[in-house]
Short mmCIF file of C-alpha atoms in Angstrom, two decimals:
data_model
loop_
_atom_site.label_atom_id
_atom_site.label_comp_id
_atom_site.label_asym_id
_atom_site.label_seq_id
_atom_site.Cartn_x
_atom_site.Cartn_y
_atom_site.Cartn_z
CA UNK A 1 -17.97 50.05 -27.57
CA UNK A 2 -16.76 46.00 -26.88
CA UNK A 3 -19.40 43.72 -27.15
CA UNK A 4 -19.92 39.99 -26.38
CA UNK A 5 -21.10 38.27 -29.78
CA UNK A 6 -21.63 34.78 -30.50
CA UNK A 7 -22.63 33.64 -33.88
CA UNK A 8 -22.94 29.62 -35.31
CA UNK A 9 -24.11 27.40 -37.45
CA UNK A 10 -27.19 25.76 -36.61
CA UNK A 11 -29.79 23.26 -39.11
CA UNK A 12 -33.60 24.37 -39.14
CA UNK A 13 -33.78 21.91 -35.60
CA UNK A 14 -31.00 23.95 -33.71
CA UNK A 15 -28.56 20.89 -34.36
CA UNK A 16 -24.49 22.45 -35.09
CA UNK A 17 -23.35 18.96 -35.20
CA UNK A 18 -24.72 15.17 -35.71
CA UNK A 19 -25.08 13.47 -32.55
CA UNK A 20 -21.54 13.72 -29.95
CA UNK A 21 -19.24 11.46 -30.75
CA UNK A 22 -18.22 9.69 -27.15
CA UNK A 23 -15.33 8.06 -28.68
CA UNK A 24 -11.83 10.51 -27.93
CA UNK A 25 -10.20 10.78 -31.82
CA UNK A 26 -6.52 10.68 -32.14
CA UNK A 27 -6.81 11.91 -35.54
CA UNK A 28 -9.14 14.84 -37.66
CA UNK A 29 -10.26 11.54 -40.19
CA UNK A 30 -11.13 9.40 -36.45
CA UNK A 31 -13.74 11.85 -35.78
CA UNK A 32 -14.32 12.77 -39.93
CA UNK A 33 -15.88 8.91 -39.45
CA UNK A 34 -17.80 9.97 -36.54
CA UNK A 35 -21.35 10.70 -36.15
CA UNK A 36 -20.76 14.40 -35.42
CA UNK A 37 -19.27 15.45 -39.12
CA UNK A 38 -21.87 14.67 -41.47
CA UNK A 39 -23.99 17.33 -39.37
CA UNK A 40 -21.22 19.05 -38.72
CA UNK A 41 -20.14 19.82 -42.64
CA UNK A 42 -23.84 20.58 -43.64
CA UNK A 43 -24.57 23.45 -41.69
CA UNK A 44 -21.29 25.13 -41.87
CA UNK A 45 -20.90 24.56 -45.95
CA UNK A 46 -21.88 27.45 -46.49
CA UNK A 47 -19.28 29.83 -44.88
CA UNK A 48 -16.92 26.67 -47.01
CA UNK A 49 -18.07 28.10 -50.02
CA UNK A 50 -17.29 31.36 -49.03
CA UNK A 51 -14.18 33.30 -50.39
CA UNK A 52 -13.65 35.58 -46.80
CA UNK A 53 -13.29 32.15 -44.89
CA UNK A 54 -11.07 30.50 -46.98
CA UNK A 55 -8.37 33.58 -46.77
CA UNK A 56 -8.54 32.91 -42.94
CA UNK A 57 -7.78 28.81 -43.80
CA UNK A 58 -5.23 29.94 -46.52
CA UNK A 59 -6.96 28.25 -49.49
CA UNK A 60 -7.58 29.89 -52.52
CA UNK A 61 -11.07 29.78 -54.77
CA UNK A 62 -14.30 30.62 -53.34
CA UNK A 63 -16.96 32.90 -53.89
CA UNK A 64 -16.83 36.60 -53.61
CA UNK A 65 -20.91 36.69 -52.26
CA UNK A 66 -23.02 38.06 -49.54
CA UNK A 67 -22.09 34.66 -48.02
CA UNK A 68 -18.52 36.01 -47.88
CA UNK A 69 -19.50 39.48 -46.62
CA UNK A 70 -20.87 38.29 -43.58
CA UNK A 71 -18.21 35.76 -42.55
CA UNK A 72 -15.48 38.82 -43.51
CA UNK A 73 -17.71 41.33 -41.64
CA UNK A 74 -17.75 38.63 -39.01
CA UNK A 75 -13.89 38.03 -38.54
CA UNK A 76 -13.26 42.01 -38.64
CA UNK A 77 -15.37 42.94 -35.46
CA UNK A 78 -13.71 40.24 -33.42
CA UNK A 79 -11.09 41.93 -31.31
CA UNK A 80 -10.38 38.55 -29.32
CA UNK A 81 -12.29 35.37 -28.54
CA UNK A 82 -13.09 33.12 -25.70
CA UNK A 83 -13.12 29.35 -26.58
CA UNK A 84 -13.66 26.01 -24.85
CA UNK A 85 -11.38 23.81 -23.96
CA UNK A 86 -13.33 20.99 -26.27
CA UNK A 87 -12.92 23.44 -29.04
CA UNK A 88 -9.44 23.90 -28.79
CA UNK A 89 -8.33 20.48 -28.04
CA UNK A 90 -9.97 19.20 -31.58
CA UNK A 91 -8.42 23.00 -33.14
CA UNK A 92 -5.40 22.57 -32.08
CA UNK A 93 -3.47 20.64 -34.62
CA UNK A 94 -5.45 21.37 -37.90
CA UNK A 95 -4.74 24.96 -37.65
CA UNK A 96 -1.14 24.59 -37.47
CA UNK A 97 1.49 27.29 -37.02
CA UNK A 98 -1.57 30.23 -38.47
CA UNK A 99 -4.62 29.60 -36.92
CA UNK A 100 -7.60 31.45 -38.31
CA UNK A 101 -8.75 33.42 -35.30
CA UNK A 102 -5.31 36.59 -36.25
CA UNK A 103 -6.69 38.02 -32.72
CA UNK A 104 -6.46 36.53 -28.70
CA UNK A 105 -7.85 33.85 -28.34
CA UNK A 106 -9.05 32.94 -24.13
CA UNK A 107 -9.31 29.31 -23.83
CA UNK A 108 -11.43 28.08 -20.79
CA UNK A 109 -10.03 24.93 -19.18
CA UNK A 110 -9.06 23.34 -15.75
CA UNK A 111 -5.43 22.31 -17.04
CA UNK A 112 -2.56 25.62 -16.81
CA UNK A 113 -0.90 26.35 -19.98
CA UNK A 114 1.67 28.71 -20.90
CA UNK A 115 0.17 31.10 -23.64
CA UNK A 116 0.87 29.42 -26.92
CA UNK A 117 1.67 32.22 -29.59
CA UNK A 118 1.41 31.39 -33.12
CA UNK A 119 1.94 33.45 -36.35
CA UNK A 120 -0.45 36.43 -38.00
CA UNK A 121 -1.68 37.43 -34.31
CA UNK A 122 -3.01 33.96 -33.21
CA UNK A 123 -2.27 33.87 -29.56
CA UNK A 124 -4.53 30.81 -26.75
CA UNK A 125 -3.95 32.27 -23.01
CA UNK A 126 -5.30 29.71 -21.18
CA UNK A 127 -7.75 30.50 -18.26
CA UNK A 128 -8.47 28.40 -15.37
CA UNK A 129 -10.07 30.78 -13.10
CA UNK A 130 -14.04 30.17 -15.80
CA UNK A 131 -16.05 31.78 -18.29
CA UNK A 132 -16.50 35.17 -16.60
CA UNK A 133 -12.67 35.48 -16.46
CA UNK A 134 -12.15 34.36 -20.06
CA UNK A 135 -14.48 36.88 -20.94
CA UNK A 136 -13.21 39.54 -19.13
CA UNK A 137 -9.31 39.76 -20.12
CA UNK A 138 -10.70 39.09 -23.87
CA UNK A 139 -12.34 42.20 -23.89
CA UNK A 140 -9.44 43.89 -22.16
CA UNK A 141 -7.86 42.54 -25.26
CA UNK A 142 -10.23 43.23 -27.73
CA UNK A 143 -8.95 46.85 -28.81
CA UNK A 144 -12.07 48.36 -28.42
CA UNK A 145 -13.80 45.47 -31.08
CA UNK A 146 -15.70 42.70 -30.25
CA UNK A 147 -15.50 39.88 -27.88
CA UNK A 148 -16.54 36.76 -29.87
CA UNK A 149 -17.41 33.74 -28.73
CA UNK A 150 -15.44 30.86 -31.00
CA UNK A 151 -17.41 28.28 -29.64
CA UNK A 152 -18.50 25.61 -29.27
CA UNK A 153 -21.84 25.24 -27.80
CA UNK A 154 -21.54 24.54 -23.90
CA UNK A 155 -19.52 27.39 -23.98
CA UNK A 156 -21.56 29.84 -25.93
CA UNK A 157 -24.65 28.74 -23.81
CA UNK A 158 -22.47 29.18 -20.09
CA UNK A 159 -21.78 32.86 -21.39
CA UNK A 160 -25.27 33.23 -22.25
CA UNK A 161 -26.55 31.60 -19.17
CA UNK A 162 -24.26 34.06 -17.05
CA UNK A 163 -26.23 36.86 -18.78
CA UNK A 164 -22.43 37.91 -20.81
CA UNK A 165 -24.17 37.66 -24.39
CA UNK A 166 -25.24 40.93 -26.36
CA UNK A 167 -25.80 39.88 -29.74
CA UNK A 168 -26.17 36.74 -30.96
CA UNK A 169 -25.75 35.58 -35.33
CA UNK A 170 -27.36 32.01 -36.30
CA UNK A 171 -27.30 30.98 -39.93
CA UNK A 172 -29.57 28.80 -40.33
CA UNK A 173 -28.85 26.08 -43.35
CA UNK A 174 -32.32 24.51 -44.83
CA UNK A 175 -31.97 20.93 -43.51
CA UNK A 176 -33.17 19.13 -40.88
CA UNK A 177 -31.11 16.66 -39.14
CA UNK A 178 -33.52 14.82 -36.86
CA UNK A 179 -30.97 14.55 -33.81
CA UNK A 180 -27.17 16.03 -32.83
CA UNK A 181 -25.92 18.05 -30.77
CA UNK A 182 -28.12 21.11 -30.03
CA UNK A 183 -27.18 24.45 -29.49
CA UNK A 184 -29.70 25.57 -26.55
CA UNK A 185 -30.92 23.03 -24.14
CA UNK A 186 -32.41 23.31 -20.63
CA UNK A 187 -28.60 23.93 -19.65
CA UNK A 188 -29.68 27.35 -20.31
CA UNK A 189 -30.90 27.44 -16.35
CA UNK A 190 -33.91 28.36 -17.33
CA UNK A 191 -36.87 28.67 -14.35
CA UNK A 192 -40.28 27.70 -15.67
CA UNK A 193 -41.83 30.31 -17.44
CA UNK A 194 -38.80 31.68 -18.30
CA UNK A 195 -37.47 32.56 -21.82
CA UNK A 196 -34.61 34.61 -23.22
CA UNK A 197 -35.96 37.57 -24.93
CA UNK A 198 -33.94 38.39 -28.11
CA UNK A 199 -34.42 41.55 -30.93
CA UNK A 200 -34.03 40.21 -34.43
CA UNK A 201 -31.96 43.51 -35.89
CA UNK A 202 -30.92 41.54 -39.21
CA UNK A 203 -32.19 39.10 -41.47
CA UNK A 204 -29.50 38.48 -44.30
CA UNK A 205 -30.48 35.75 -46.44
CA UNK A 206 -29.04 34.28 -48.97
CA UNK A 207 -29.56 30.66 -51.15
CA UNK A 208 -27.85 28.35 -49.01
CA UNK A 209 -28.42 30.10 -45.57
CA UNK A 210 -30.32 32.50 -43.70
CA UNK A 211 -28.52 34.87 -41.06
CA UNK A 212 -30.05 36.31 -38.31
CA UNK A 213 -28.40 39.12 -36.01
CA UNK A 214 -30.05 38.94 -32.61
CA UNK A 215 -29.21 41.30 -29.79
CA UNK A 216 -30.23 39.16 -25.86
CA UNK A 217 -32.18 41.15 -23.65
CA UNK A 218 -32.41 38.95 -21.10
CA UNK A 219 -34.26 36.64 -18.76
CA UNK A 220 -37.97 37.68 -18.64
CA UNK A 221 -41.21 35.35 -16.94
CA UNK A 222 -42.78 34.65 -19.61
CA UNK A 223 -46.85 35.66 -19.48
CA UNK A 224 -49.89 34.28 -20.21
CA UNK A 225 -52.40 37.00 -22.74
CA UNK A 226 -55.78 36.90 -23.30
CA UNK A 227 -55.26 36.12 -27.18
CA UNK A 228 -57.39 38.64 -28.93
CA UNK A 229 -60.25 38.04 -26.70
CA UNK A 230 -60.10 41.85 -24.78
CA UNK A 231 -60.44 43.13 -28.65
CA UNK A 232 -63.85 42.06 -28.40
CA UNK A 233 -64.37 43.85 -25.19
CA UNK A 234 -62.64 47.15 -26.89
CA UNK A 235 -65.64 46.84 -29.77
CA UNK A 236 -68.35 46.32 -27.63
CA UNK A 237 -67.59 49.30 -26.03
CA UNK A 238 -67.61 51.66 -28.68
CA UNK A 239 -70.75 50.23 -29.56
CA UNK B 1 -52.11 22.55 -58.00
CA UNK B 2 -52.70 21.45 -54.47
CA UNK B 3 -49.31 21.18 -51.83
CA UNK B 4 -49.31 20.06 -48.48
CA UNK B 5 -47.97 22.83 -46.55
CA UNK B 6 -47.64 23.42 -42.69
CA UNK B 7 -46.84 26.28 -40.42
CA UNK B 8 -46.15 26.14 -36.81
CA UNK B 9 -44.34 29.05 -34.46
CA UNK B 10 -41.54 28.37 -32.47
CA UNK B 11 -39.16 29.68 -30.62
CA UNK B 12 -35.35 30.36 -31.19
CA UNK B 13 -34.40 26.87 -29.81
CA UNK B 14 -37.48 24.85 -31.85
CA UNK B 15 -40.09 24.83 -29.18
CA UNK B 16 -43.76 25.09 -29.74
CA UNK B 17 -44.25 25.48 -26.32
CA UNK B 18 -43.02 24.02 -23.21
CA UNK B 19 -42.47 20.93 -21.31
CA UNK B 20 -45.14 17.92 -22.43
CA UNK B 21 -48.24 18.58 -19.83
CA UNK B 22 -48.51 14.92 -18.70
CA UNK B 23 -52.05 15.56 -16.97
CA UNK B 24 -55.62 14.97 -18.65
CA UNK B 25 -56.92 18.01 -18.22
CA UNK B 26 -60.79 18.64 -17.86
CA UNK B 27 -60.89 22.40 -19.57
CA UNK B 28 -58.19 24.88 -20.71
CA UNK B 29 -57.85 26.72 -17.25
CA UNK B 30 -55.85 24.00 -16.09
CA UNK B 31 -54.02 23.58 -19.34
CA UNK B 32 -53.18 27.41 -18.83
CA UNK B 33 -52.17 26.30 -15.48
CA UNK B 34 -49.76 23.77 -16.75
CA UNK B 35 -46.46 23.46 -18.54
CA UNK B 36 -47.23 24.06 -21.64
CA UNK B 37 -48.84 27.34 -21.99
CA UNK B 38 -46.41 30.06 -21.15
CA UNK B 39 -44.48 28.88 -24.57
CA UNK B 40 -47.27 28.32 -26.66
CA UNK B 41 -48.30 31.53 -25.74
CA UNK B 42 -44.79 33.46 -25.84
CA UNK B 43 -44.20 31.74 -29.33
CA UNK B 44 -47.46 32.48 -31.06
CA UNK B 45 -48.23 35.78 -29.89
CA UNK B 46 -47.23 37.67 -32.77
CA UNK B 47 -50.13 36.30 -34.26
CA UNK B 48 -53.25 37.08 -31.63
CA UNK B 49 -51.52 40.79 -32.05
CA UNK B 50 -52.96 40.23 -35.86
CA UNK B 51 -55.81 41.75 -37.16
CA UNK B 52 -56.33 38.51 -39.07
CA UNK B 53 -56.53 36.59 -36.59
CA UNK B 54 -58.75 37.84 -33.91
CA UNK B 55 -61.22 38.12 -36.79
CA UNK B 56 -61.18 33.92 -37.09
CA UNK B 57 -61.15 33.96 -33.84
CA UNK B 58 -64.62 36.65 -34.42
CA UNK B 59 -62.75 38.61 -31.98
CA UNK B 60 -62.30 42.40 -33.05
CA UNK B 61 -59.34 44.57 -32.88
CA UNK B 62 -56.03 44.05 -33.80
CA UNK B 63 -53.05 45.63 -36.19
CA UNK B 64 -53.39 45.25 -39.55
CA UNK B 65 -49.67 44.12 -40.08
CA UNK B 66 -47.33 42.33 -42.45
CA UNK B 67 -48.21 39.75 -39.73
CA UNK B 68 -51.44 40.09 -40.08
CA UNK B 69 -51.65 39.95 -44.24
CA UNK B 70 -49.19 36.77 -43.35
CA UNK B 71 -51.96 34.95 -41.21
CA UNK B 72 -54.56 36.07 -43.89
CA UNK B 73 -52.59 34.59 -46.71
CA UNK B 74 -51.95 30.99 -44.70
CA UNK B 75 -55.24 30.89 -44.10
CA UNK B 76 -56.48 31.79 -48.06
CA UNK B 77 -54.48 28.95 -49.47
CA UNK B 78 -55.93 26.52 -46.82
CA UNK B 79 -58.64 24.42 -49.03
CA UNK B 80 -58.58 21.53 -46.32
CA UNK B 81 -56.63 20.69 -43.04
CA UNK B 82 -55.15 17.05 -41.57
CA UNK B 83 -55.40 17.90 -38.02
CA UNK B 84 -53.96 15.21 -34.91
CA UNK B 85 -56.55 14.24 -32.33
CA UNK B 86 -55.18 15.44 -29.29
CA UNK B 87 -55.10 19.28 -31.27
CA UNK B 88 -58.34 18.47 -32.53
CA UNK B 89 -59.52 17.02 -28.63
CA UNK B 90 -58.09 20.89 -27.12
CA UNK B 91 -59.82 22.72 -29.77
CA UNK B 92 -63.01 20.95 -29.55
CA UNK B 93 -64.50 22.64 -26.65
CA UNK B 94 -62.82 26.67 -27.35
CA UNK B 95 -63.74 26.59 -31.24
CA UNK B 96 -67.24 26.55 -30.41
CA UNK B 97 -69.77 26.39 -33.29
CA UNK B 98 -68.17 28.47 -36.42
CA UNK B 99 -63.86 26.90 -35.33
CA UNK B 100 -61.50 28.97 -37.50
CA UNK B 101 -61.49 26.94 -40.41
CA UNK B 102 -63.98 27.81 -42.82
CA UNK B 103 -62.88 24.37 -44.53
CA UNK B 104 -63.28 20.61 -44.43
CA UNK B 105 -60.73 19.01 -41.58
CA UNK B 106 -59.72 15.43 -41.36
CA UNK B 107 -58.60 14.43 -38.15
CA UNK B 108 -56.37 11.44 -37.99
CA UNK B 109 -57.75 9.20 -34.63
CA UNK B 110 -58.00 5.34 -33.94
CA UNK B 111 -61.54 6.41 -32.25
CA UNK B 112 -64.53 6.12 -35.47
CA UNK B 113 -66.75 9.34 -35.30
CA UNK B 114 -69.46 10.80 -37.12
CA UNK B 115 -68.62 13.64 -39.39
CA UNK B 116 -68.29 16.33 -37.26
CA UNK B 117 -70.66 19.49 -39.41
CA UNK B 118 -70.09 23.01 -38.29
CA UNK B 119 -70.66 26.64 -38.37
CA UNK B 120 -68.35 28.76 -41.38
CA UNK B 121 -67.58 25.91 -43.04
CA UNK B 122 -66.08 24.13 -40.86
CA UNK B 123 -66.39 20.02 -41.01
CA UNK B 124 -64.64 17.73 -39.00
CA UNK B 125 -63.88 13.90 -40.30
CA UNK B 126 -62.04 11.52 -38.12
CA UNK B 127 -59.99 9.14 -40.03
CA UNK B 128 -58.84 5.74 -38.95
CA UNK B 129 -56.44 4.45 -41.71
CA UNK B 130 -53.69 6.78 -40.98
CA UNK B 131 -51.78 9.74 -42.20
CA UNK B 132 -51.36 9.34 -45.57
CA UNK B 133 -55.63 8.47 -45.82
CA UNK B 134 -56.59 11.78 -44.22
CA UNK B 135 -53.66 13.85 -46.49
CA UNK B 136 -55.45 11.80 -49.48
CA UNK B 137 -58.93 12.94 -48.43
CA UNK B 138 -58.08 16.14 -47.22
CA UNK B 139 -56.27 16.87 -51.31
CA UNK B 140 -59.77 15.65 -52.83
CA UNK B 141 -61.99 18.14 -51.13
CA UNK B 142 -59.31 20.88 -51.18
CA UNK B 143 -60.86 22.01 -54.34
CA UNK B 144 -57.10 22.82 -55.76
CA UNK B 145 -56.17 24.87 -52.74
CA UNK B 146 -53.70 23.34 -50.44
CA UNK B 147 -54.13 21.14 -47.96
CA UNK B 148 -52.57 22.49 -44.65
CA UNK B 149 -51.60 20.21 -41.36
CA UNK B 150 -52.95 22.37 -38.80
CA UNK B 151 -51.31 20.57 -36.48
CA UNK B 152 -50.19 19.50 -33.40
CA UNK B 153 -46.83 18.81 -34.16
CA UNK B 154 -46.32 14.90 -34.17
CA UNK B 155 -48.86 14.95 -37.10
CA UNK B 156 -46.44 17.79 -38.48
CA UNK B 157 -43.65 15.38 -37.99
CA UNK B 158 -45.65 12.04 -39.57
CA UNK B 159 -46.42 14.10 -42.82
CA UNK B 160 -42.66 15.02 -42.83
CA UNK B 161 -41.59 11.59 -42.47
CA UNK B 162 -44.35 10.20 -44.88
CA UNK B 163 -42.60 11.99 -47.63
CA UNK B 164 -46.50 13.81 -47.99
CA UNK B 165 -45.29 17.62 -46.88
CA UNK B 166 -44.34 20.14 -50.24
CA UNK B 167 -43.96 23.34 -47.57
CA UNK B 168 -43.32 24.38 -44.34
CA UNK B 169 -42.93 27.75 -42.73
CA UNK B 170 -41.87 28.47 -39.75
CA UNK B 171 -43.09 31.48 -37.65
CA UNK B 172 -39.51 31.98 -35.65
CA UNK B 173 -40.43 33.89 -32.09
CA UNK B 174 -36.86 35.60 -30.92
CA UNK B 175 -36.83 33.84 -27.76
CA UNK B 176 -34.79 30.83 -26.37
CA UNK B 177 -37.16 28.80 -23.87
CA UNK B 178 -34.12 26.24 -22.73
CA UNK B 179 -36.92 23.38 -22.61
CA UNK B 180 -39.99 22.19 -23.98
CA UNK B 181 -41.68 20.02 -26.87
CA UNK B 182 -39.43 20.84 -29.83
CA UNK B 183 -41.09 20.69 -33.49
CA UNK B 184 -38.46 17.87 -34.93
CA UNK B 185 -36.41 15.60 -33.57
CA UNK B 186 -35.50 11.94 -34.24
CA UNK B 187 -38.94 10.54 -34.34
CA UNK B 188 -38.17 11.87 -38.32
CA UNK B 189 -37.15 8.63 -38.64
CA UNK B 190 -33.91 10.01 -40.05
CA UNK B 191 -30.80 7.12 -40.92
CA UNK B 192 -27.12 7.66 -39.56
CA UNK B 193 -25.35 10.98 -41.48
CA UNK B 194 -28.81 12.14 -43.36
CA UNK B 195 -31.21 14.49 -43.50
CA UNK B 196 -34.00 16.13 -44.65
CA UNK B 197 -32.95 19.00 -47.16
CA UNK B 198 -35.70 22.43 -47.54
CA UNK B 199 -34.89 25.30 -50.33
CA UNK B 200 -36.07 28.88 -48.60
CA UNK B 201 -38.24 30.32 -51.10
CA UNK B 202 -39.29 33.63 -48.57
CA UNK B 203 -38.37 35.54 -45.90
CA UNK B 204 -40.50 38.10 -44.00
CA UNK B 205 -38.49 39.83 -41.26
CA UNK B 206 -41.27 41.89 -38.90
CA UNK B 207 -40.21 42.84 -35.31
CA UNK B 208 -41.92 40.25 -33.45
CA UNK B 209 -41.27 37.78 -35.94
CA UNK B 210 -39.27 36.47 -38.68
CA UNK B 211 -41.28 34.08 -41.05
CA UNK B 212 -39.46 31.55 -43.12
CA UNK B 213 -41.36 29.81 -46.07
CA UNK B 214 -39.47 26.12 -47.23
CA UNK B 215 -39.89 24.30 -50.09
CA UNK B 216 -39.21 20.68 -49.17
CA UNK B 217 -37.04 18.46 -50.98
CA UNK B 218 -37.47 15.29 -49.07
CA UNK B 219 -34.41 12.97 -47.87
CA UNK B 220 -30.65 12.80 -48.72
CA UNK B 221 -27.26 11.18 -47.93
CA UNK B 222 -25.23 14.62 -45.76
CA UNK B 223 -21.89 14.07 -47.45
CA UNK B 224 -18.77 15.60 -46.36
CA UNK B 225 -16.72 18.12 -48.26
CA UNK B 226 -12.69 19.11 -48.31
CA UNK B 227 -13.58 22.29 -46.56
CA UNK B 228 -12.54 24.67 -49.46
CA UNK B 229 -8.69 22.50 -49.81
CA UNK B 230 -9.56 21.78 -53.20
CA UNK B 231 -9.45 25.83 -54.21
CA UNK B 232 -5.58 25.43 -53.72
CA UNK B 233 -5.26 23.06 -55.38
CA UNK B 234 -7.14 24.48 -58.65
CA UNK B 235 -4.93 27.72 -57.18
CA UNK B 236 -1.79 26.13 -57.42
CA UNK B 237 -2.56 23.98 -60.95
CA UNK B 238 -3.22 28.05 -62.29
CA UNK B 239 -0.07 28.81 -61.35
#
C-alpha cells in the first residue's frame, strides 16, 4: 500500500543546512559561498560517498556500502515525489536534462506552469491547490509505490502538520552545527503540552551516520507521570 | 582514565523540556503545571520505567530491561558530577536526604555556600570559580571513574563549548515537541562554517528510545566537497 514517506539528513542538533541565506542567488556558486552550504554539505556528505547516490547523479565511483544500500532502497521505494517550490527553483538548473528522481514530481507552488517532462522518467507537475492536493496527485501517480517528500524542510513540516506523513527516516550526521535551519520547530502547529508521537522501526548505524526510521503515529497529548513513585506503593501493598 | 561525560534525554527535535518556564516556582507542583514539565516528562519517561532508575530514587518496581542496564551503567561510571545552579535549586528539596548521585557533586554557582553532606555518598560542593574549576575539582574527586555532567542543558553546553567534554550520550525519545528548550543552539559559540565533530561509538535501540553514544572530537571547519563529481573524472581518466 502506498505510504507517504520523508527522509532527511540532519545534524545531531537537528539542522539540515546552515543558517538561512537571505540572498536570492542567480547561480549555485553564489549559494555555495553563502551561510547554508557548509552545514548542508556536512550533513549530506555520507550520501555523496555512496555509489547509489552518485549513480543517480550520473557520476561514477563511490562506495558500495550500507549507506549506499540505504540510498538505493530510498530511491527504489518512491513511485512519485512531492517537492517544495524553493527546492525546485534551486534544483531546476543543476539537475539538468535527466534529474535523479526518475518518477513524477509534484511541486507545490503558487505559480501555475506547464508540466515539465525530463529524460529518465522524471516529470515536474506544478500544483497550485496546496499540499494535500499535491500528495493526492502523487499518490495516484505512484503506481502502488510510496509517495516521497523530496524536500525541502518547510514542505516536510507542512505534510507532517497536515497529518499526511506515514514514515520519517532521519540520517543523523555526527556533528553539531549550533546554528542553522532546523527541520522541526514551532511551525508544526502543536498546542501546549502536545507532541507528535512516533515509533522507531529500524536503526542502522554506519561510521558516518545513524539512520533511524520511524512510523508516524500522530499528534497526542503529553501526559505527566508519577516518576516511578507508584512502584513504592505497589511494594508497600505487597508487604 | 577519567573522561568527562554527559548524557541527556531529548526529543527527536532536540528538546529536553517544553518551553522555558519564566516563573520562579516555590515548589515542584507549580513547576509541574508549567510549560516545561510535559516535554521533560515525555523525553525522560523511558528512564522512569527502568528498575535501575527507580532504585536510585528509592522506589521499587520498574523493568529489568536494556534501558535499565543503560541507567545502571551510567550511574556506575560516574565517580563525581558537575551540575548547574538551576538544576541544583530545582532538585535540592525533591532529592531529600539521600539524593540519587551517591558521589561528590560540584555545583557551578555565583553564590558561595558550605559543602552540603547528604546520606549515601552524595555531597554538594559549591564552586564559584567557573565551569573549568568545577570540572577540575570533580576530576580530582572521581577516583579514576568518570566526571559526569549531571545537567542541566546550559551547563552541558558550557562544558562542551569550553572543549572539556569527551563523551556525549543522547537518549532520543521518539516524539516531536515542536517547541521547547533545545539542548544545543547558537550559544555553543561556533563560528560561521564551523561545527563540533563527533564519532558515534555505540547505538542501542529499544522500543521506547534510541541511545546513541558519541566521542567528542572537537571544533572543526566545515568544508565543501564536489558532490561526487570527481568520481566522474576518475572514471574518465581510466577510460
